[in-house]
Coordinates of C-alpha atoms in Angstrom, one line a residue:
X1 CA -20.2 -29.6 36.4
X2 CA -19.7 -26.0 35.6
X3 CA -21.5 -23.4 37.7
X4 CA -22.7 -19.8 37.3
X5 CA -19.5 -18.9 39.1
X6 CA -17.5 -20.7 36.4
X7 CA -19.3 -18.8 33.7
X8 CA -18.8 -15.5 35.5
X9 CA -15.1 -16.2 35.8
X10 CA -14.6 -16.4 32.0
X11 CA -14.5 -13.0 30.4
X12 CA -13.1 -12.3 26.9
X13 CA -11.1 -9.1 27.0
X14 CA -9.1 -7.3 24.4
X15 CA -7.3 -10.4 23.3
X16 CA -9.1 -13.5 24.6
X17 CA -9.5 -14.8 28.2
X18 CA -6.5 -14.7 30.5
X19 CA -6.3 -15.5 34.1
X20 CA -4.0 -16.9 36.8
X21 CA -4.0 -20.7 37.0
X22 CA -6.2 -20.8 40.1
X23 CA -8.9 -19.3 37.9
X24 CA -7.9 -20.7 34.5
X25 CA -8.9 -24.3 35.2
X26 CA -9.5 -27.3 33.0
X27 CA -13.2 -27.3 33.7
X28 CA -13.5 -23.7 32.5
X29 CA -11.3 -24.3 29.5
X30 CA -13.6 -27.1 28.5
X31 CA -16.6 -24.7 28.7
X32 CA -14.8 -22.3 26.3
X33 CA -14.2 -25.3 23.9
X34 CA -17.9 -26.1 24.0
X35 CA -18.8 -22.4 23.4
X36 CA -16.6 -22.4 20.3
X37 CA -18.1 -25.7 19.1
X38 CA -21.7 -24.4 19.6
X39 CA -20.8 -21.0 17.9
X40 CA -19.2 -22.7 14.9
X41 CA -22.2 -25.0 14.5
X42 CA -24.7 -22.1 14.8
X43 CA -22.7 -20.1 12.2
X44 CA -22.8 -22.9 9.7
X45 CA -19.5 -24.6 10.2
X46 CA -20.8 -28.2 10.5
X47 CA -19.3 -30.2 13.3
X48 CA -21.2 -33.2 12.1
X49 CA -19.0 -36.2 11.1
X50 CA -19.6 -39.6 9.8
X51 CA -23.2 -40.8 9.9
X52 CA -24.7 -37.4 9.1
X53 CA -23.9 -37.3 5.4
X54 CA -21.7 -34.2 5.7
X55 CA -18.0 -33.8 5.9
X56 CA -16.7 -32.7 9.3
X57 CA -15.4 -29.1 9.6
X58 CA -11.8 -28.7 10.9
X59 CA -10.3 -26.5 13.6
X60 CA -6.8 -25.9 14.7
X61 CA -5.7 -25.9 18.3
X62 CA -2.3 -24.4 19.2
X63 CA -0.5 -23.7 22.4
X64 CA 2.5 -21.8 23.8
X65 CA 5.5 -22.8 25.9
X66 CA 3.8 -22.7 29.3
X67 CA 3.9 -25.9 31.3
X68 CA 0.1 -26.2 31.4
X69 CA -0.6 -25.2 27.8
X70 CA -0.3 -28.6 26.0
X71 CA -2.6 -30.1 28.6
X72 CA -5.2 -27.4 28.1
X73 CA -4.9 -27.8 24.3
X74 CA -5.6 -31.5 24.7
X75 CA -8.7 -30.7 26.7
X76 CA -9.9 -28.4 24.0
X77 CA -9.1 -31.0 21.3
X78 CA -11.3 -33.6 23.1
X79 CA -14.2 -31.2 23.4
X80 CA -14.1 -30.1 19.8
X81 CA -13.7 -33.7 18.5
X82 CA -16.6 -34.9 20.7
X83 CA -18.7 -32.2 19.0
X84 CA -17.8 -33.7 15.6
X85 CA -15.0 -31.4 14.5
X86 CA -11.7 -32.7 13.1
X87 CA -8.9 -31.1 15.0
X88 CA -5.3 -30.3 13.8
X89 CA -2.7 -29.8 16.6
X90 CA 0.9 -28.8 16.0
X91 CA 3.9 -31.1 16.9
X92 CA 5.1 -28.6 19.5
X93 CA 4.2 -25.2 21.1
X94 CA 4.0 -22.5 18.4
X95 CA 3.7 -18.8 17.8
X96 CA 0.2 -17.5 17.6
X97 CA 0.7 -16.0 14.1
X98 CA 1.8 -19.4 12.7
X99 CA -1.5 -20.9 14.0
X100 CA -3.5 -17.9 12.6
X101 CA -1.8 -18.1 9.2
X102 CA -2.5 -21.8 9.1
X103 CA -6.2 -21.2 9.7
X104 CA -6.4 -18.8 6.8
X105 CA -4.2 -20.8 4.5
X106 CA -6.0 -24.1 5.0
X107 CA -9.5 -22.6 5.0
X108 CA -10.3 -24.0 8.5
X109 CA -13.4 -23.1 10.5
X110 CA -11.2 -21.4 13.1
X111 CA -8.7 -22.0 15.8
X112 CA -8.2 -21.9 19.5
X113 CA -4.8 -20.8 20.8
X114 CA -3.8 -21.5 24.4
X115 CA -1.5 -18.6 25.4
X116 CA -1.1 -15.8 27.9
X117 CA 1.3 -14.0 25.5
X118 CA 3.7 -11.8 27.5
X119 CA 2.1 -12.5 30.9
X120 CA 4.3 -14.3 33.5
X121 CA 4.2 -18.1 34.0
X122 CA 1.4 -18.1 36.6
X123 CA -1.0 -17.0 33.9
X124 CA -2.6 -18.8 31.0
X125 CA -5.2 -17.9 28.5
X126 CA -7.1 -18.9 25.4
X127 CA -8.1 -16.9 22.3
X128 CA -10.4 -17.8 19.4
X129 CA -9.2 -17.0 15.9
X130 CA -12.0 -17.0 13.2
X131 CA -11.5 -18.5 9.8
X132 CA -9.5 -15.6 8.4
X133 CA -6.9 -15.8 11.2
X134 CA -7.6 -12.3 12.3
X135 CA -8.5 -11.4 15.9
X136 CA -12.1 -12.1 17.0
X137 CA -14.2 -9.0 17.0
X138 CA -16.5 -8.1 20.0
X139 CA -19.6 -9.6 18.4
X140 CA -17.8 -12.9 18.2
X141 CA -16.4 -12.9 21.7
X142 CA -19.8 -11.8 23.0
X143 CA -21.4 -14.7 21.1
X144 CA -18.9 -17.1 22.7
X145 CA -19.5 -15.8 26.2
X146 CA -23.2 -16.3 25.7
X147 CA -22.6 -20.0 24.8
X148 CA -20.4 -21.0 27.7
X149 CA -21.6 -24.4 28.9
X150 CA -20.5 -27.8 30.0
X151 CA -19.2 -30.0 27.1
X152 CA -21.6 -32.0 25.1
X153 CA -20.8 -35.3 23.4
X154 CA -22.1 -36.8 20.2
X155 CA -22.2 -40.6 19.7
X156 CA -18.7 -41.8 19.4
X157 CA -19.2 -42.8 15.7
X158 CA -19.7 -39.1 14.9
X159 CA -16.6 -37.8 16.7
X160 CA -14.0 -36.0 14.7
X161 CA -10.3 -37.0 14.3
X162 CA -7.4 -35.4 16.1
X163 CA -4.3 -35.2 14.0
X164 CA -0.8 -33.9 14.8
X165 CA 0.5 -32.0 11.8
X166 CA 3.4 -29.7 10.7
X167 CA 2.3 -26.1 10.8
X168 CA 5.8 -24.6 10.5
X169 CA 7.0 -26.0 7.2
X170 CA 4.2 -24.4 5.1
X171 CA 4.5 -21.2 7.0
X172 CA 8.2 -21.0 6.2
X173 CA 7.7 -21.6 2.5
X174 CA 5.1 -18.8 2.5
X175 CA 7.3 -16.4 4.5
X176 CA 10.3 -17.0 2.2
X177 CA 8.2 -16.4 -0.8
X178 CA 6.7 -13.2 0.7
X179 CA 9.9 -11.5 1.9
X180 CA 12.9 -11.0 -0.4
X181 CA 15.5 -11.9 2.2
X182 CA 19.0 -12.8 1.3
X183 CA 20.7 -12.6 4.7
X184 CA 24.0 -14.2 3.7
X185 CA 26.8 -12.7 5.7
X186 CA 24.3 -11.1 8.1
X187 CA 24.8 -11.8 11.8
X188 CA 21.6 -11.7 13.8
X189 CA 21.1 -12.1 17.5
X190 CA 17.7 -13.5 18.4
X191 CA 16.2 -13.6 21.9
X192 CA 13.2 -15.9 22.2
X193 CA 12.7 -15.1 25.9
X194 CA 12.1 -18.8 26.3
X195 CA 8.8 -18.4 24.4
X196 CA 7.4 -20.1 21.3
X197 CA 9.5 -18.2 18.9
X198 CA 12.5 -20.4 19.8
X199 CA 13.3 -22.8 17.0
X200 CA 10.9 -20.9 14.7
X201 CA 11.9 -17.3 14.3
X202 CA 15.6 -18.1 14.5
X203 CA 15.2 -21.1 12.2
X204 CA 13.4 -18.9 9.6
X205 CA 16.2 -16.4 9.7
X206 CA 18.8 -19.2 9.2
X207 CA 16.8 -20.5 6.2
X208 CA 17.2 -17.0 4.7
X209 CA 20.9 -17.2 5.2
X210 CA 21.6 -15.4 8.4
X211 CA 24.1 -16.4 11.0
X212 CA 22.0 -16.5 14.1
X213 CA 23.2 -16.2 17.7
X214 CA 20.3 -17.5 19.8
X215 CA 19.6 -16.3 23.3
X216 CA 17.1 -17.8 25.7
X217 CA 16.1 -20.4 23.2
X218 CA 16.0 -23.2 25.7
X219 CA 12.6 -24.4 26.8
X220 CA 11.8 -22.9 30.2
X221 CA 8.1 -22.8 31.2
X222 CA 9.0 -20.3 33.9
X223 CA 10.5 -17.9 31.3
X224 CA 13.6 -17.5 33.4
X225 CA 11.6 -16.1 36.3
X226 CA 10.4 -13.0 34.4
X227 CA 7.6 -12.0 32.0
X228 CA 8.3 -12.8 28.3
X229 CA 7.8 -9.2 27.3
X230 CA 10.4 -7.7 24.9
X231 CA 11.0 -4.4 26.6
X232 CA 14.4 -2.7 26.7
X233 CA 14.9 -3.4 30.4
X234 CA 14.5 -7.2 29.8
X235 CA 16.8 -7.4 26.8
X236 CA 20.1 -6.4 28.3
X237 CA 22.1 -9.4 26.8
X238 CA 20.6 -8.9 23.4
X239 CA 21.3 -5.1 23.4
X240 CA 24.9 -5.8 24.6
X241 CA 25.7 -8.3 21.9
X242 CA 24.4 -6.0 19.1
X243 CA 26.1 -2.9 20.7
X244 CA 29.5 -4.6 21.0
X245 CA 29.4 -5.7 17.3
X246 CA 29.0 -9.4 17.6
X247 CA 25.7 -9.1 15.7
X248 CA 24.6 -6.6 13.0
X249 CA 21.1 -6.6 14.2
X250 CA 18.9 -8.0 17.1
X251 CA 15.4 -9.3 17.3
X252 CA 13.3 -10.4 20.2
X253 CA 9.8 -11.9 20.4
X254 CA 7.3 -12.0 23.3
X255 CA 6.0 -15.3 24.7
X256 CA 3.8 -16.3 21.8
X257 CA 5.8 -14.4 19.2
X258 CA 3.1 -12.1 17.9
X259 CA 5.1 -9.1 18.9
X260 CA 8.6 -8.1 17.8
X261 CA 11.3 -5.8 19.2
X262 CA 14.3 -4.8 17.0
X263 CA 17.7 -3.9 18.4
X264 CA 20.3 -1.8 16.5
X265 CA 23.9 -0.9 17.2
X266 CA 23.2 2.8 17.7
X267 CA 19.8 2.9 19.3
X268 CA 19.5 -0.3 21.3
X269 CA 15.9 -1.5 21.5
X270 CA 14.1 0.6 18.9
X271 CA 11.1 2.6 19.8
X272 CA 8.3 0.6 18.2
X273 CA 6.9 3.9 16.7
X274 CA 10.2 4.5 14.9
X275 CA 10.4 0.9 13.8
X276 CA 6.9 1.1 12.4
X277 CA 7.5 4.3 10.5
X278 CA 10.8 3.1 9.0
X279 CA 9.3 -0.3 8.1
X280 CA 6.3 1.3 6.4
X281 CA 8.5 3.6 4.4
X282 CA 10.7 0.8 3.3
X283 CA 7.7 -1.1 2.1
X284 CA 6.4 1.9 0.2
X285 CA 9.9 2.2 -1.4
X286 CA 9.6 -1.4 -2.5
X287 CA 12.2 -2.8 -0.2
X288 CA 12.3 -6.4 1.0
X289 CA 9.1 -7.7 -0.5
X290 CA 9.3 -10.5 -3.1
X291 CA 7.4 -10.0 -6.3
X292 CA 5.6 -13.3 -6.2
X293 CA 3.8 -12.2 -3.1
X294 CA 1.5 -9.9 -5.0
X295 CA 2.1 -7.0 -2.6
X296 CA 1.4 -3.5 -3.9
X297 CA 4.2 -1.0 -3.5
X298 CA 1.7 1.5 -2.2
X299 CA -1.1 1.3 0.4
X300 CA -2.5 3.1 3.3
X301 CA -1.5 2.4 6.9
X302 CA -3.5 1.6 10.1
X303 CA -2.4 2.7 13.5
X304 CA -4.0 3.0 16.9
X305 CA -4.7 6.3 18.6
X306 CA -1.7 5.8 20.9
X307 CA 0.8 5.3 18.0
X308 CA 3.1 8.1 16.9
X309 CA 2.2 10.7 14.3
X310 CA 5.6 10.1 12.6
X311 CA 3.7 7.3 10.8
X312 CA 1.3 10.0 9.5
X313 CA 4.2 12.0 8.2
X314 CA 5.6 9.1 6.3
X315 CA 2.2 8.4 4.8
X316 CA 1.6 12.0 3.8
X317 CA 5.0 12.2 2.1
X318 CA 4.1 9.2 0.0
X319 CA 0.5 10.3 -0.8
X320 CA -1.1 7.6 1.4
X321 CA -3.8 7.8 4.1
X322 CA -3.6 6.9 7.8
X323 CA -6.6 5.2 9.4
X324 CA -6.7 5.7 13.2
X325 CA -8.4 3.1 15.4
X326 CA -9.0 2.4 19.1
X327 CA -6.3 0.6 21.0
X328 CA -6.4 -3.2 20.4
X329 CA -5.2 -5.0 17.4
X330 CA -8.6 -6.3 16.6
X331 CA -9.6 -2.8 15.6
X332 CA -6.4 -2.5 13.5
X333 CA -7.2 -5.7 11.8
X334 CA -10.7 -4.6 11.0
X335 CA -9.5 -1.4 9.4
X336 CA -6.9 -3.4 7.4
X337 CA -9.8 -5.3 6.0
X338 CA -11.9 -2.3 5.3
X339 CA -9.3 -0.1 3.6
X340 CA -6.7 -0.5 0.9
X341 CA -3.8 -0.9 3.3
X342 CA -0.2 -2.2 3.2
X343 CA 0.2 -2.7 6.9
X344 CA -1.1 -2.0 10.4
X345 CA 0.5 -1.6 13.8
X346 CA 0.5 -0.3 17.3
X347 CA 3.0 1.3 19.7
X348 CA 3.2 -1.8 21.9
X349 CA 5.1 -3.7 19.2
X350 CA 2.4 -5.5 17.3
X351 CA 2.6 -5.2 13.5
X352 CA 1.0 -7.0 10.5
X353 CA 1.1 -7.1 6.7
X354 CA -2.3 -7.0 5.2
X355 CA -1.7 -9.4 2.4
X356 CA -0.1 -11.9 4.7
X357 CA -2.3 -12.0 7.7
X358 CA -4.6 -9.4 9.3
X359 CA -3.0 -10.1 12.7
X360 CA 0.1 -9.4 14.6
X361 CA 3.0 -11.5 13.4
X362 CA 6.4 -11.2 15.2
X363 CA 7.8 -14.1 13.1
X364 CA 7.3 -12.7 9.6
X365 CA 8.0 -9.2 10.8
X366 CA 11.4 -10.4 12.2
X367 CA 12.3 -11.8 8.7
X368 CA 11.1 -8.6 7.0
X369 CA 13.0 -6.4 9.4
X370 CA 16.2 -8.3 8.9
X371 CA 15.8 -8.1 5.2
X372 CA 15.1 -4.3 5.3
X373 CA 18.1 -3.8 7.6
X374 CA 20.3 -5.8 5.3
X375 CA 19.5 -3.3 2.4
X376 CA 20.0 -0.2 4.6
X377 CA 20.3 -0.3 8.3
X378 CA 17.5 0.9 10.5
X379 CA 19.9 3.3 12.2
X380 CA 20.4 5.0 8.8
X381 CA 16.8 4.9 7.9
X382 CA 15.6 6.4 11.2
X383 CA 18.3 9.1 11.1
X384 CA 17.0 10.1 7.7
X385 CA 13.4 10.0 9.0
X386 CA 14.1 12.3 11.9
X387 CA 16.1 14.6 9.8
X388 CA 13.2 15.1 7.4
X389 CA 10.3 15.0 10.0
X390 CA 11.8 16.2 13.2
X391 CA 12.3 14.6 16.6
X392 CA 9.5 12.6 18.2
X393 CA 9.3 11.6 21.9
X394 CA 6.3 9.7 23.3
X395 CA 5.7 8.8 26.9
X396 CA 2.8 7.9 29.2
X397 CA 1.7 7.9 32.8
X398 CA -1.2 6.1 34.6
X399 CA -3.7 7.6 36.9
X400 CA -5.5 5.3 39.4
X401 CA -9.2 5.1 38.6
X402 CA -11.7 2.4 39.8
X403 CA -13.2 0.5 36.9
X404 CA -16.7 1.7 37.8
X405 CA -15.5 5.3 37.6
X406 CA -13.9 5.2 34.2
X407 CA -17.0 5.9 32.1
X408 CA -18.0 8.7 34.4
X409 CA -14.6 10.4 34.3
X410 CA -14.6 10.3 30.5
X411 CA -18.1 11.9 30.5
X412 CA -17.0 14.6 32.8
X413 CA -13.8 15.1 30.8
X414 CA -15.8 15.7 27.7
X415 CA -17.2 18.8 29.3
X416 CA -13.9 19.9 30.8
X417 CA -11.6 19.6 27.8
X418 CA -9.3 22.6 27.8
X419 CA -8.7 25.1 25.0
X420 CA -5.0 25.1 25.8
X421 CA -2.6 22.6 27.1
X422 CA 0.8 23.6 28.6
X423 CA 0.8 26.8 26.5
X424 CA -0.3 25.2 23.2
X425 CA -3.7 25.8 21.7
X426 CA -6.0 22.9 21.0
X427 CA -6.6 22.4 17.3
X428 CA -9.0 19.4 17.4
X429 CA -10.1 16.5 19.6
X430 CA -10.6 12.9 18.5
X431 CA -12.9 10.6 20.5
X432 CA -12.0 7.3 18.7
X433 CA -10.7 5.9 22.1
X434 CA -11.0 8.2 25.0
X435 CA -10.0 11.8 24.1
X436 CA -7.0 12.6 21.9
X437 CA -6.2 16.4 22.0
X438 CA -4.1 17.6 19.0
X439 CA -2.1 20.8 19.7
X440 CA -1.0 23.6 17.4
X441 CA 2.7 22.9 18.1
X442 CA 2.4 19.4 16.6
X443 CA 2.2 17.5 19.9
X444 CA -0.8 15.6 21.3
X445 CA -2.3 14.4 24.6
X446 CA -4.4 11.3 24.9
X447 CA -6.5 10.1 27.8
X448 CA -8.1 6.7 27.6
X449 CA -9.2 3.9 30.0
X450 CA -6.9 0.9 30.6
X451 CA -8.6 -2.3 29.4
X452 CA -6.8 -4.4 31.9
X453 CA -6.2 -2.4 35.1
X454 CA -8.1 0.1 37.3
X455 CA -6.3 3.0 35.7
X456 CA -6.6 5.8 33.1
X457 CA -3.7 6.1 30.7
X458 CA -2.4 9.5 29.8
X459 CA -0.1 9.6 26.7
X460 CA 1.8 12.5 25.3
X461 CA 3.8 13.1 22.1
X462 CA 6.1 16.0 21.6
X463 CA 9.4 17.1 20.0
X464 CA 11.4 16.5 23.2
X465 CA 11.3 14.6 26.4
X466 CA 11.0 17.9 28.4
X467 CA 8.0 18.9 26.3
X468 CA 6.4 15.5 26.7
X469 CA 6.8 15.7 30.4
X470 CA 5.1 19.1 30.4
X471 CA 2.1 17.7 28.5
X472 CA 1.9 14.7 30.8
X473 CA 1.9 16.9 33.9
X474 CA -0.8 19.1 32.3
X475 CA -2.8 15.9 31.5
X476 CA -2.6 14.7 35.1
X477 CA -3.8 18.1 36.4
X478 CA -6.9 17.8 34.2
X479 CA -7.7 14.1 34.9
X480 CA -7.0 13.6 38.6
X481 CA -9.6 16.0 40.0
X482 CA -12.3 14.1 38.0
X483 CA -11.5 10.6 39.5

C-alpha cells in the first residue's frame, strides 16, 4: 500500500515527475496512473466501460528506450484499464512527440509517457499529456498531485481493453504531408544517441528520399554509458562525419526525441538560437512547408526569456511579433495557443510548429530542418542572418543557492537592480521569469532560479564572447552577495 512518504516522493516539475530508480518505483508509478484515471473521470472523460451504458474513453501510454520503461508502461496500462479506460500502447518505445501527436490526432482523453528524456539511465520519469498533446499546465499537474492514491479496480466486466497499435505509420503520413521534403541525393548523418528516435527519425528521413548514415541507432538502455543529451561535446562522431564531407547535414535527438540538434559542415553543432532564427525565417519565406498542411506563410513566434534576441530581429524584419515566456515549454505551448503563431522554441533545443503540435517535436523538426537545408544550407542562411543583424553570443553561469533562499534572493534583487551593467545603461527590466535586464548596447542579462538544482542561473547575451563574459562577471557580482 502507498504511504504518505510515497505521495511526498512524487512531485511534478517542469516536465512531469522524474527520479532515480530507487525512488521511481512501480508502486509510485501505479499511484500516478490512478491519479490520472481519477482526474480524467472528474474532468468528464468517462472511464466507464461495458455495463454502464457509455462508451469507454481511451488513453495512450508510451515509453522510451530505458530498460525499465516498458514494464512501467504496462503497470500504467493495467491501472487505467482497471478504471474502465481503453488503452492504446505502441509496438515499441517511441518518441514523446509521436505519442503527443497521436493523442491529438485520435482525439484521445490523454496520454502517459514513461520517459526521463535526456537524463542518464539510472533515472526514469512519467509525464501526462492532455487531449491536445501539449504539455500539462500547472493547474493540471497540481490536480494530479492532489489525486495520488493507491489504484482502484472496477468489476472486471467494466475493465477497458489494452491494444497494441501502430503509432508511427499515421505520424509519418502526416509529417510527409506537412513538410515539402524532397531529400533525393541528400546525405544525412543521424545520431539517435541510443534513444527512441532510432528507427523513427532516420526512417522518416529515408522516406523523404535521404541517404541516411545512422549513428548510435542500436538499442542500448544504458545509452552507451552517457546521458542522451545532444550537446556538442557528446556528438563528436556526428560532427566529424559532417565536417569531413561524408554527409551534407547532421541531426541528433535526445533520449525521447522531443529535442533536436543540427550539425553543419562549417559550424558543427549549431547554436539552438541560430537554428531557431534561421528556421523561423525560412518558414516566413515559405520554405519547406507543403501547401496541403494549411500553414500560413506568416505568424508570430514564441520564445522563452533565455532565448536569443536574434529571433526578435527576424520577427521585426518580417512584421511579426515575439511573445516572451518563462522558461519551460509548457509556457511556450500556452502562448502558441493564445496567439497567432507559426512556431515556438527555447534555447535548450526544443521547438514546435503550432499547426502540427503545440509541443516540442525533434522528429518533425528533423525532417523540416533537412528540407530547409536542402533548399539553402543553414551555413548560408546563418551567414546572411549575422551579416544583416550582427553577431550574437550567449552564455550562462550558475551561482549556488539553496532552494529555500531562491525566492528571498529574487525579492532582494528587485530592490538592488543596477542602473548600469558593465558600462552599459539599463533600458528596461522584464520580470517574466526572474529578472531580465535589457541594456542600451543591445545586450541583456538574465537572473532566474533553476527549476531542477539549488542554483540561480545567470545568462548573458552580447555581440562578442568577451562582452558576454563581462556581463556574466557583473551579474555574479550583483547576485552572489544576496545568497
